[in-house]
Coordinates of C-alpha atoms in Angstrom, one line a residue:
Chain A
M210 CA 6.2 12.5 0.0
Y211 CA 2.9 13.4 -1.6
R212 CA 1.3 16.6 -0.5
T213 CA -2.5 17.1 -0.8
A214 CA -4.0 20.4 -1.8
D215 CA -4.6 21.0 1.9
G216 CA -0.9 20.6 2.6
E217 CA -1.2 17.3 4.2
E218 CA 1.8 15.0 3.7
I219 CA 1.5 11.4 2.7
F220 CA 4.3 9.0 3.2
I221 CA 4.8 6.8 0.1
V222 CA 6.4 3.3 0.0
D223 CA 6.6 1.7 -3.4
G224 CA 6.3 -1.9 -2.6
H225 CA 7.7 -3.4 -5.7
V226 CA 10.4 -1.9 -7.9
H227 CA 13.1 -3.2 -10.3
F228 CA 16.4 -2.2 -11.7
W229 CA 16.5 -4.6 -14.6
D230 CA 18.7 -5.4 -17.6
G231 CA 16.7 -6.7 -20.5
S232 CA 19.1 -5.4 -23.2
P233 CA 19.9 -7.7 -26.1
A234 CA 23.4 -8.1 -24.8
N235 CA 22.0 -9.8 -21.6
Q236 CA 19.4 -11.9 -23.5
R237 CA 20.4 -15.6 -23.7
N238 CA 17.6 -16.9 -25.9
R239 CA 14.2 -16.3 -27.4
Y240 CA 12.5 -16.7 -24.0
A241 CA 14.4 -13.6 -22.9
E242 CA 13.2 -11.7 -25.9
G243 CA 9.6 -13.0 -25.3
W244 CA 9.9 -11.9 -21.6
V245 CA 10.9 -8.3 -22.5
E246 CA 8.3 -8.1 -25.2
C247 CA 5.6 -9.2 -22.8
F248 CA 6.7 -6.7 -20.1
Y249 CA 6.8 -4.0 -22.7
N250 CA 3.3 -4.6 -23.8
Y251 CA 2.0 -4.4 -20.3
H252 CA 3.8 -1.1 -20.0
K253 CA 2.5 0.2 -23.3
N254 CA -1.0 -1.1 -22.8
L255 CA -1.7 0.4 -19.4
S256 CA 0.5 3.6 -19.2
P257 CA -0.8 7.0 -20.3
A258 CA 0.7 7.8 -23.7
E259 CA 3.1 10.4 -22.3
Y260 CA 4.7 7.8 -20.0
V261 CA 5.4 5.2 -22.7
W262 CA 9.1 4.7 -23.3
P263 CA 10.8 3.5 -26.5
L264 CA 11.7 -0.2 -26.3
E265 CA 15.5 0.4 -26.1
Q266 CA 15.0 2.6 -23.0
Y267 CA 12.7 0.1 -21.5
Q268 CA 15.1 -2.8 -22.0
K269 CA 17.8 -1.0 -19.9
Y270 CA 17.3 2.3 -18.1
S271 CA 19.8 4.4 -16.2
E272 CA 20.1 4.8 -12.5
S273 CA 19.5 8.5 -12.8
Q274 CA 16.3 7.9 -14.7
M275 CA 15.1 5.5 -12.0
M276 CA 16.0 8.0 -9.2
K277 CA 14.1 10.8 -11.0
D278 CA 11.0 8.7 -11.7
L279 CA 10.7 7.3 -8.2
F280 CA 11.9 10.0 -5.9
D281 CA 12.1 13.3 -7.7
E282 CA 8.8 13.1 -9.6
G283 CA 7.1 10.0 -8.3
Y284 CA 6.6 11.1 -4.6
V285 CA 8.2 7.9 -3.3
D286 CA 10.0 8.0 0.1
V287 CA 11.1 4.4 0.2
A288 CA 11.1 1.8 -2.6
I289 CA 11.4 -2.0 -2.1
F290 CA 13.6 -3.8 -4.5
Q291 CA 12.1 -7.1 -5.5
P292 CA 14.7 -9.2 -7.4
T293 CA 13.7 -11.7 -10.1
Y294 CA 16.7 -13.7 -11.3
L295 CA 15.7 -15.5 -14.5
R296 CA 19.2 -16.8 -15.1
D297 CA 17.9 -19.3 -17.7
F298 CA 17.0 -16.3 -19.8
F299 CA 19.4 -13.6 -18.9
T300 CA 23.1 -14.0 -18.7
N301 CA 23.6 -11.8 -15.7
G302 CA 20.0 -12.3 -14.4
W303 CA 17.1 -10.0 -15.0
N304 CA 17.4 -8.1 -11.7
T305 CA 19.4 -9.7 -8.8
T306 CA 19.9 -8.9 -5.2
E307 CA 23.6 -8.3 -5.9
Q308 CA 22.8 -5.7 -8.6
D309 CA 20.2 -4.0 -6.4
A310 CA 22.6 -3.9 -3.5
V311 CA 24.9 -1.6 -5.5
I312 CA 22.2 1.0 -5.7
K313 CA 21.1 0.4 -2.1
A314 CA 24.6 1.1 -1.0
K315 CA 24.5 4.5 -2.7
Y316 CA 21.1 5.5 -1.3
P317 CA 20.7 3.5 1.9
D318 CA 17.6 5.4 3.1
K319 CA 15.8 5.3 -0.1
F320 CA 15.6 1.5 -0.7
I321 CA 14.7 -1.6 1.1
L322 CA 16.7 -4.5 -0.4
N323 CA 14.8 -7.8 -0.7
S324 CA 16.4 -11.1 -1.7
A325 CA 15.0 -14.3 -3.2
W326 CA 15.4 -18.0 -2.8
D327 CA 14.5 -21.1 -4.8
P328 CA 13.7 -24.4 -3.1
R329 CA 15.3 -26.2 -6.1
D330 CA 18.7 -24.9 -5.0
E331 CA 18.3 -27.2 -1.9
E332 CA 21.1 -27.2 0.6
A333 CA 23.6 -25.0 -1.3
G334 CA 21.0 -22.4 -1.9
L335 CA 20.0 -22.4 1.8
R336 CA 23.5 -21.5 2.8
E337 CA 23.8 -18.9 0.1
F338 CA 20.5 -17.3 1.2
E339 CA 21.7 -17.2 4.8
D340 CA 24.9 -15.4 3.7
K341 CA 22.9 -12.8 1.8
V342 CA 20.6 -12.2 4.6
K343 CA 23.5 -11.5 7.0
R344 CA 25.5 -9.5 4.5
Y345 CA 22.7 -7.2 3.4
N346 CA 20.4 -7.3 6.5
I347 CA 17.5 -8.7 4.5
K348 CA 13.9 -8.5 5.8
G349 CA 12.0 -9.8 2.9
V350 CA 12.1 -12.1 -0.1
K351 CA 10.4 -12.2 -3.5
L352 CA 9.5 -15.7 -4.7
Y353 CA 8.8 -16.3 -8.4
T354 CA 7.3 -19.8 -8.5
A355 CA 7.2 -20.1 -12.3
E356 CA 10.9 -19.5 -12.8
W357 CA 12.5 -21.9 -15.3
K358 CA 15.5 -23.9 -14.0
G359 CA 17.0 -26.4 -16.4
D360 CA 14.1 -28.8 -17.3
S361 CA 12.0 -27.6 -14.4
R362 CA 9.2 -25.1 -15.1
G363 CA 8.5 -24.0 -11.5
Y364 CA 7.9 -25.0 -8.0
K365 CA 5.2 -24.9 -5.3
L366 CA 5.4 -23.3 -1.9
S367 CA 4.3 -26.6 -0.5
D368 CA 7.4 -28.4 -1.8
P369 CA 9.4 -30.0 1.0
W370 CA 12.5 -27.9 0.3
A371 CA 10.3 -24.7 0.4
R372 CA 9.5 -25.6 4.0
K373 CA 13.1 -25.6 4.9
Y374 CA 13.6 -22.2 3.4
F375 CA 10.5 -20.9 5.2
D376 CA 12.0 -22.3 8.5
K377 CA 15.2 -20.4 7.6
C378 CA 13.3 -17.2 7.1
V379 CA 11.7 -17.6 10.5
D380 CA 15.2 -18.2 12.1
L381 CA 16.7 -15.2 10.4
G382 CA 13.8 -12.8 10.9
V383 CA 13.0 -12.5 7.2
N384 CA 9.3 -12.0 7.8
N385 CA 8.0 -10.6 4.5
I386 CA 7.4 -13.2 1.8
H387 CA 6.4 -11.6 -1.5
I388 CA 4.9 -14.1 -3.9
H389 CA 4.5 -13.8 -7.7
K390 CA 2.7 -16.5 -9.6
G391 CA 3.6 -17.0 -13.2
P392 CA 2.1 -19.2 -16.0
T393 CA 4.3 -22.2 -16.4
I394 CA 4.6 -24.0 -13.1
W395 CA 4.7 -27.8 -13.0
P396 CA 2.6 -29.7 -13.7
F397 CA 1.3 -28.1 -16.8
N398 CA -2.0 -29.8 -16.7
K399 CA -3.0 -28.0 -13.5
D400 CA -3.9 -24.4 -13.0
A401 CA -0.5 -22.7 -12.8
F402 CA -1.9 -19.6 -11.1
D403 CA -3.6 -21.5 -8.3
V404 CA -2.8 -19.8 -5.0
G405 CA -3.7 -22.8 -2.8
D406 CA -0.1 -23.3 -1.8
V407 CA 0.0 -19.7 -0.4
D408 CA -2.9 -20.6 1.8
D409 CA -1.1 -23.7 3.2
A410 CA 2.1 -21.8 3.9
A411 CA 0.3 -18.8 5.4
T412 CA -1.5 -21.1 7.8
M413 CA 1.6 -23.0 8.7
Y414 CA 3.8 -20.0 9.4
R415 CA 1.2 -17.6 10.8
D416 CA 2.2 -18.1 14.4
A417 CA 5.9 -17.9 13.4
G418 CA 5.2 -14.4 12.2
L419 CA 5.6 -14.7 8.5
N420 CA 3.6 -12.3 6.3
F421 CA 2.7 -13.3 2.8
I422 CA 2.3 -10.5 0.3
V423 CA 0.7 -11.9 -2.9
E424 CA 1.8 -9.7 -5.8
H425 CA -0.8 -8.3 -8.1
C426 CA -3.4 -9.7 -5.7
G427 CA -3.2 -13.2 -7.3
L428 CA -4.1 -11.9 -10.7
P429 CA -5.4 -13.7 -12.8
R430 CA -7.0 -15.5 -9.8
V431 CA -8.3 -12.6 -7.8
E432 CA -11.3 -14.7 -6.8
D433 CA -9.2 -17.3 -5.1
F434 CA -6.8 -14.8 -3.6
C435 CA -9.7 -12.9 -1.9
W436 CA -11.1 -16.0 -0.5
I437 CA -7.7 -17.0 1.0
A438 CA -6.9 -13.6 2.2
A439 CA -10.3 -13.2 3.9
Q440 CA -9.4 -16.2 6.1
E441 CA -5.6 -15.7 6.7
P442 CA -4.8 -12.5 8.6
N443 CA -1.1 -12.7 7.5
V444 CA -1.9 -12.6 3.8
Y445 CA -1.6 -9.2 2.1
G446 CA -2.4 -8.0 -1.5
G447 CA 0.4 -6.3 -3.5
L448 CA -1.4 -3.9 -5.9
A449 CA 1.2 -4.1 -8.7
V450 CA -0.6 -4.5 -12.1
V451 CA -4.0 -3.8 -10.5
M452 CA -3.3 -0.1 -9.9
P453 CA -2.4 1.0 -13.4
F454 CA -5.9 -0.1 -14.5
I455 CA -6.9 3.2 -12.8
H456 CA -6.0 4.9 -16.1
A457 CA -6.8 2.3 -18.8
S458 CA -10.0 0.9 -17.3
P459 CA -11.1 2.9 -14.3
H460 CA -14.4 1.2 -13.9
Y461 CA -12.8 -2.3 -13.7
F462 CA -10.1 -0.9 -11.4
A463 CA -12.9 0.4 -9.1
E464 CA -14.7 -3.0 -9.2
V465 CA -11.5 -4.9 -8.2
M466 CA -10.6 -2.4 -5.6
A467 CA -14.0 -2.7 -4.0
E468 CA -13.5 -6.4 -3.8
M469 CA -10.1 -6.0 -2.2
L470 CA -11.5 -3.6 0.4
W471 CA -14.5 -5.8 1.0
W472 CA -12.4 -9.0 1.6
L473 CA -9.2 -7.6 3.0
G474 CA -9.9 -4.1 4.3
P475 CA -7.5 -1.2 4.0
D476 CA -4.9 -2.5 6.4
R477 CA -3.6 -5.3 4.1
L478 CA -3.1 -3.7 0.7
L479 CA 0.2 -2.4 -0.5
F480 CA 0.7 0.1 -3.3
S481 CA 3.4 -0.7 -5.8
S482 CA 4.2 0.6 -9.3
D483 CA 6.3 -2.5 -10.4
Y484 CA 8.7 0.1 -11.8
A485 CA 9.7 0.2 -14.6
L486 CA 6.6 -1.5 -15.7
W487 CA 4.8 1.6 -14.7
S488 CA 5.9 4.9 -13.1
P489 CA 4.6 5.8 -9.7
K490 CA 3.8 9.5 -10.3
W491 CA 0.7 9.1 -12.5
I492 CA -0.6 6.1 -10.5
I493 CA -0.4 8.0 -7.2
D494 CA -2.0 11.2 -8.7
K495 CA -4.9 9.2 -10.0
F496 CA -5.3 7.1 -6.9
M497 CA -5.4 10.2 -4.7
A498 CA -8.1 11.7 -6.9
F499 CA -10.0 8.4 -7.1
E500 CA -13.5 8.0 -5.7
F501 CA -15.8 5.0 -6.1
P502 CA -18.5 5.5 -8.7
Q503 CA -22.0 5.2 -7.2
D504 CA -23.0 2.1 -9.1
I505 CA -20.2 0.2 -7.4
L506 CA -21.1 1.5 -4.0
D507 CA -24.6 0.4 -4.6
K508 CA -23.4 -3.1 -4.9
R509 CA -20.6 -3.1 -2.4
A510 CA -20.7 -1.1 0.8
V511 CA -17.1 -0.1 1.0
T512 CA -15.3 3.2 1.8
L513 CA -11.9 4.5 0.8
T514 CA -11.1 7.5 3.0
L515 CA -7.9 9.6 3.0
E516 CA -6.7 7.6 6.0
D517 CA -7.3 4.4 4.0
K518 CA -5.3 5.8 1.1
K519 CA -2.4 6.7 3.4
K520 CA -2.3 3.1 4.7
I521 CA -2.3 1.7 1.2
L522 CA 0.2 4.1 -0.1
G523 CA 2.8 3.7 2.6
L524 CA 1.8 3.0 6.2
N525 CA 0.9 -0.7 5.7
A526 CA 4.3 -1.4 4.1
A527 CA 6.0 0.8 6.8
K528 CA 4.5 -1.5 9.4
L529 CA 5.7 -4.7 7.7
Y530 CA 9.2 -3.3 7.3
E531 CA 9.4 -1.4 10.6
L532 CA 10.1 2.0 8.8
E533 CA 10.0 5.2 10.7
V534 CA 7.3 7.4 9.3
P535 CA 7.7 11.2 9.8
T536 CA 5.0 12.0 12.4
K537 CA 3.6 14.7 10.2
A538 CA 2.9 12.2 7.5
G539 CA 1.6 9.3 9.5
F540 CA -0.7 9.3 12.5
Q541 CA 2.1 7.6 14.4
V542 CA 5.6 6.1 14.0
A543 CA 5.0 2.7 12.5
V544 CA 5.5 0.0 15.0
P545 CA 5.9 -3.7 14.5
A546 CA 2.4 -5.3 14.3
Chain B
M232 CA -17.6 -40.8 -46.5
I233 CA -15.4 -40.5 -49.5
Q234 CA -17.5 -37.8 -51.2
T235 CA -17.0 -35.3 -48.3
A236 CA -13.6 -34.6 -49.7
F237 CA -15.2 -33.0 -52.6
V238 CA -17.7 -30.8 -50.7
A239 CA -16.7 -27.2 -50.9
V240 CA -15.9 -25.9 -47.4
S241 CA -17.7 -22.8 -46.4
E242 CA -15.5 -20.2 -44.7
E243 CA -18.6 -18.9 -43.0
A244 CA -19.4 -22.2 -41.5
V245 CA -15.8 -22.6 -40.2
L246 CA -16.0 -19.1 -38.6
A247 CA -19.3 -19.9 -37.1
S248 CA -18.0 -23.1 -35.6
L249 CA -14.9 -21.4 -34.2
G250 CA -17.2 -18.8 -32.7
T251 CA -18.5 -21.4 -30.3
V252 CA -15.0 -22.1 -28.8
T253 CA -14.4 -20.2 -25.6
D254 CA -11.3 -19.3 -23.7
P255 CA -11.9 -21.3 -20.5
E256 CA -10.2 -18.7 -18.3
L257 CA -12.3 -15.8 -19.7
D258 CA -15.5 -17.5 -20.7
E259 CA -15.6 -15.6 -24.0
S260 CA -15.5 -16.7 -27.6
L261 CA -12.0 -16.8 -28.9
V262 CA -13.3 -15.1 -32.1
E263 CA -14.7 -12.2 -30.1
L264 CA -11.5 -12.0 -28.0
G265 CA -9.5 -11.6 -31.3
F266 CA -7.5 -14.8 -30.7
L267 CA -8.4 -16.1 -34.2
D268 CA -5.7 -14.7 -36.5
S269 CA -6.8 -16.2 -39.8
V270 CA -8.5 -19.1 -41.4
R271 CA -7.4 -20.5 -44.7
I272 CA -9.3 -23.1 -46.7
E273 CA -7.1 -25.2 -48.8
D274 CA -7.8 -27.7 -51.5
E275 CA -9.5 -30.9 -50.7
G276 CA -11.0 -30.1 -47.4
C277 CA -7.9 -29.0 -45.5
V278 CA -8.3 -26.0 -43.2
E279 CA -5.6 -24.0 -41.5
V280 CA -6.6 -22.2 -38.4
V281 CA -4.1 -19.7 -37.0
L282 CA -4.4 -18.6 -33.4
R283 CA -2.7 -15.8 -31.5
L284 CA -2.7 -14.9 -27.9
P285 CA -2.1 -11.8 -25.8
T286 CA 1.4 -12.8 -24.6
F287 CA 4.3 -15.0 -25.4
W288 CA 3.8 -16.6 -21.9
C289 CA 0.0 -17.3 -21.9
A290 CA -0.4 -20.6 -19.9
P291 CA 0.2 -23.5 -22.2
N292 CA -2.6 -25.6 -20.8
F293 CA -5.3 -23.1 -21.8
A294 CA -3.6 -22.5 -25.1
Y295 CA -3.7 -26.2 -25.7
L296 CA -7.4 -26.5 -24.7
M297 CA -8.4 -23.7 -27.1
A298 CA -6.4 -25.1 -30.0
L299 CA -7.8 -28.6 -29.3
D300 CA -11.4 -27.3 -29.3
A301 CA -10.7 -25.2 -32.4
R302 CA -9.6 -28.3 -34.2
A303 CA -12.5 -30.4 -33.0
V304 CA -15.2 -28.0 -34.1
T305 CA -13.6 -27.3 -37.4
L306 CA -13.4 -31.0 -38.2
K307 CA -17.2 -31.2 -37.8
V308 CA -17.8 -28.6 -40.6
S309 CA -19.1 -30.2 -43.7
G310 CA -16.4 -31.1 -46.2
V311 CA -13.5 -30.7 -43.8
H312 CA -11.3 -33.7 -43.3
Q313 CA -8.1 -32.2 -42.1
V314 CA -7.3 -29.3 -39.8
R315 CA -4.0 -27.8 -39.1
V316 CA -3.9 -25.5 -36.1
V317 CA -1.0 -23.0 -35.9
L318 CA -0.4 -21.1 -32.7
K319 CA 1.8 -18.2 -33.5
D320 CA 4.2 -16.1 -31.4
H321 CA 4.0 -18.3 -28.3
M322 CA 6.7 -20.0 -26.2
Y323 CA 5.3 -23.3 -27.1
S324 CA 4.2 -22.5 -30.7
D325 CA 5.9 -25.5 -32.2
E326 CA 4.8 -28.1 -29.5
I327 CA 1.2 -27.0 -29.6
S328 CA 0.9 -26.5 -33.3
T329 CA 2.4 -29.8 -34.2
G330 CA 0.8 -31.7 -31.3
I331 CA -2.7 -30.5 -31.9
S332 CA -2.6 -30.9 -35.7
A333 CA -1.5 -34.5 -35.1
G334 CA -4.3 -35.0 -32.5
L335 CA -1.9 -35.8 -29.7
P336 CA -3.0 -35.8 -26.0
F337 CA -1.6 -33.2 -23.7
D338 CA 1.0 -35.4 -22.0
E339 CA 2.4 -36.3 -25.3
V340 CA 2.7 -32.7 -26.4
F341 CA 4.5 -31.9 -23.1
P342 CA 6.2 -35.1 -22.2
G343 CA 7.3 -35.1 -18.5
Q344 CA 5.5 -31.9 -17.8
A345 CA 2.1 -33.3 -16.8
D346 CA 1.5 -35.5 -13.8
G347 CA -0.6 -38.1 -15.5
E348 CA -4.0 -36.4 -15.4
D349 CA -5.2 -35.0 -18.7
V350 CA -6.3 -31.4 -18.9
G351 CA -10.0 -32.4 -18.4
E352 CA -9.9 -31.6 -14.7
L353 CA -8.7 -28.1 -15.5
R354 CA -11.5 -27.6 -18.0
T355 CA -14.1 -28.8 -15.5
L356 CA -12.7 -26.4 -12.9
F357 CA -13.1 -23.4 -15.2
H358 CA -16.5 -24.5 -16.5
G359 CA -17.5 -24.4 -12.8
K360 CA -16.1 -20.8 -12.4
A361 CA -17.9 -19.7 -15.6
F362 CA -21.1 -21.3 -14.2
G363 CA -20.8 -19.3 -11.0
M364 CA -20.2 -16.1 -13.0
R365 CA -23.1 -16.5 -15.3
Q366 CA -25.4 -17.6 -12.5
E367 CA -24.6 -14.5 -10.4
Q368 CA -25.2 -12.2 -13.3
L369 CA -28.7 -13.7 -13.9
A370 CA -29.6 -13.9 -10.2
R371 CA -28.4 -10.3 -9.6
F372 CA -30.3 -9.1 -12.6
L373 CA -33.5 -10.7 -11.3
L374 CA -33.0 -9.2 -7.8
D375 CA -32.4 -5.8 -9.3
A376 CA -35.6 -6.2 -11.4
G377 CA -37.5 -6.5 -8.1
L378 CA -37.8 -10.2 -7.4
T379 CA -37.3 -11.2 -3.8
A380 CA -34.7 -13.7 -2.7
D381 CA -37.6 -16.1 -1.9
E382 CA -39.0 -15.7 -5.4
V383 CA -35.6 -16.2 -7.0
V384 CA -34.7 -19.5 -5.2
A385 CA -38.3 -20.8 -5.9
L386 CA -38.0 -20.4 -9.6
R387 CA -38.0 -23.7 -11.5
L388 CA -36.3 -24.4 -14.8
D389 CA -39.6 -24.5 -16.6
D390 CA -40.6 -21.2 -15.1
V391 CA -38.3 -19.8 -17.8
L392 CA -40.8 -19.5 -20.5
D393 CA -39.0 -17.7 -23.3
T394 CA -35.3 -16.7 -23.6
S395 CA -35.5 -15.7 -27.3
N396 CA -37.6 -12.6 -26.8
A397 CA -35.7 -9.5 -27.9
S398 CA -37.6 -7.3 -25.5
G399 CA -37.0 -9.3 -22.4
L400 CA -37.0 -12.6 -20.4
R401 CA -40.4 -14.2 -20.0
L402 CA -40.8 -15.9 -16.7
Q403 CA -43.4 -17.4 -14.4
V404 CA -43.0 -16.0 -10.9
G405 CA -45.2 -17.5 -8.3
G406 CA -47.4 -18.9 -11.0
Q407 CA -47.8 -15.4 -12.6
P408 CA -46.3 -14.6 -16.0
R409 CA -43.8 -11.8 -16.0
L410 CA -41.6 -10.1 -18.6
V411 CA -38.3 -8.9 -17.2
R412 CA -36.7 -6.4 -19.6
G413 CA -33.3 -7.2 -21.0
G414 CA -32.6 -10.5 -19.2
A415 CA -32.9 -13.0 -22.1
P416 CA -29.2 -13.1 -23.0
L417 CA -28.2 -13.7 -19.4
A418 CA -30.7 -16.5 -19.1
R419 CA -29.5 -18.1 -22.3
A420 CA -25.9 -17.9 -21.3
Y421 CA -26.6 -19.4 -17.9
L422 CA -28.8 -22.3 -19.2
E423 CA -26.1 -23.1 -21.8
R424 CA -23.5 -23.3 -19.1
R425 CA -25.8 -25.5 -17.0
S426 CA -25.8 -28.0 -19.8
R427 CA -22.0 -27.9 -20.1
V428 CA -21.5 -28.7 -16.5
G429 CA -23.9 -31.6 -16.8
L430 CA -27.0 -30.0 -15.1
N431 CA -30.5 -29.9 -16.5
S432 CA -31.5 -26.9 -18.4
G433 CA -35.2 -27.7 -18.4
G434 CA -37.8 -29.5 -16.2
S435 CA -39.3 -29.0 -12.8
G436 CA -36.0 -28.7 -10.9
A437 CA -34.8 -25.5 -9.3
L438 CA -33.4 -22.8 -11.7
F439 CA -30.7 -21.8 -9.3
T440 CA -28.6 -24.6 -7.8
T441 CA -24.9 -25.0 -6.9
V442 CA -22.7 -26.4 -9.6
E443 CA -23.1 -29.7 -7.8
G444 CA -26.9 -29.5 -8.3
T445 CA -27.9 -28.8 -4.6
S446 CA -30.6 -26.2 -3.9
I447 CA -30.0 -22.8 -2.3
A448 CA -32.0 -21.4 0.6
A449 CA -33.3 -17.8 0.3
A450 CA -31.5 -16.8 3.5
E451 CA -28.2 -18.0 2.0
L452 CA -28.6 -16.5 -1.4
A453 CA -26.9 -13.2 -0.8
E454 CA -23.8 -14.9 0.6
Y455 CA -23.8 -17.6 -2.0
L456 CA -23.8 -14.9 -4.8
Q457 CA -20.7 -13.3 -3.3
C458 CA -18.8 -16.3 -4.6
G459 CA -20.1 -15.9 -8.1
R460 CA -19.5 -12.2 -7.9
R461 CA -15.8 -12.7 -7.1
Q462 CA -15.5 -15.1 -10.0
R463 CA -17.3 -12.7 -12.4
I464 CA -15.1 -9.7 -11.4
S465 CA -12.0 -11.8 -11.7
M466 CA -12.9 -13.2 -15.1
T467 CA -14.1 -9.8 -16.6
F468 CA -11.0 -8.1 -15.3
N469 CA -8.7 -10.7 -16.8
A470 CA -10.6 -10.4 -20.1
V471 CA -10.0 -6.6 -20.1
M472 CA -6.3 -7.2 -19.5
C473 CA -6.0 -9.9 -22.2
K474 CA -7.8 -7.8 -24.8
G475 CA -5.7 -4.8 -24.0
L476 CA -2.5 -6.8 -24.3
L477 CA -3.6 -8.4 -27.6
E478 CA -4.4 -4.9 -29.0
T479 CA -1.0 -3.6 -27.9
R480 CA 0.8 -6.7 -29.2
Y481 CA -0.7 -6.7 -32.6
D482 CA -1.3 -3.0 -32.9
L483 CA -5.1 -3.3 -33.2
S484 CA -7.1 -0.3 -32.6
K485 CA -9.6 -0.3 -29.8
G486 CA -12.8 -2.1 -30.5
D487 CA -11.4 -3.8 -33.6
A488 CA -9.9 -6.9 -32.0
E489 CA -11.5 -9.1 -34.7

């Protein structure tokens, strides 16, 4: 819970956190090493100096460290685990549903456990996914379309098997589909970050009740993401990666935030730290203090009120995941949209 | 020509040529972005160009396009007859370095990973985005300088009288000459991009058209520019991210990315 200077309480849902193992013991190959190095540079480049960890700590951090950073110091009430398997790179996976489930079992009220699926696992994966959903009461999935699998360098949400998995999500009530685009999806000669397949899926499954949360707002294709989101009411922007710019490049953060508010409005944006890429405390502190500079308001007539910040920091995610918000913190108990 | 092998290669000329290569995703020169690691001129007209990128995972297609362009422009420098491009610290360092230096097409560098089309379509797509971005910057600049939407859409290419003037952009607005302070670089950048997407950069045609060459009505201008604005914000934001990651990766101090 974040408390303003006036004593007002703000309910915080961190929409995207990890409990990963990138230690050398878990690395299978140079791609794993490259993965950790890349993540670490994101962390180092955008974090305030006092929040930068040594590489060893970043590769593998403790449960107590995570609990402290998220809940004791980071204001977070509920955090959503978003698994990323990467079994071709990491022996035990980078961060799997099963690993997250161990933590969730210890702190059932603090975490939402999401799962994942991969259309390339076809029929066997479909059954395994259904088992996981039932075992863990799963309400959301994280899809990483650029994941390597054998010779394959990724998949599209429009692949025929992806449709079967979406149908399964509808059947099982797994309504929140988080999507992360990476750089190496097949075919290589096309734009790997293209979000057009999100558009197709969002249109096709709108009436069935699926919500599509595009992580880091489609970065580096923010322009295409805004365009799609403006037309599809069930498309949301996950603010991972975007938010830490509030420290490193506040003016660019303001510019992108103004675009997001212009095209999507304050009801379809979700705060997330992407922990342990970044720590929620400083992002939330800076976001609460943030106001648009005048030169941006001159170009884009947007507002960001305290009520808007509350929605972005927690109430929007609470609605998607049907969380109960303490009435003092929200204007209401979140109800299904 | 046999004697070209004996012409001394100028490092300055190689660097100037490499300065014209842009990252298609960011629409900035790879030299300014800091992606040029080093240039080494070897005996007998051989040049080694070493490139580096912000992450191990940077998309292979854009890496390939930059490496391809770096090789092509360096080969045109007087005295150069062989260019070896090395992409360091990348997941496809070997494939791209070997493939580009041998002049291989994309689908041979990545067998089975492309679906037949070359990367030309991707390049065209991003030239179009860069066009939208540069156009929005110029049009927005003119509107801010006090031109009306009617005046902006009525401008013809040959109403741009002088883009080389250090003190501003010389235009003809409604038949009257006008100097707009500070706009010359924006106009140069836009006209250069028009040529690259195959549109006229001079003559009696409209200055502002869509990338397909169709005219824009004054009443539609504001909405039309929203699209270019989105592209500009996305590209500049990505450029900030990429520069920051490169600085962190190679421990460069701020503002010293060269």
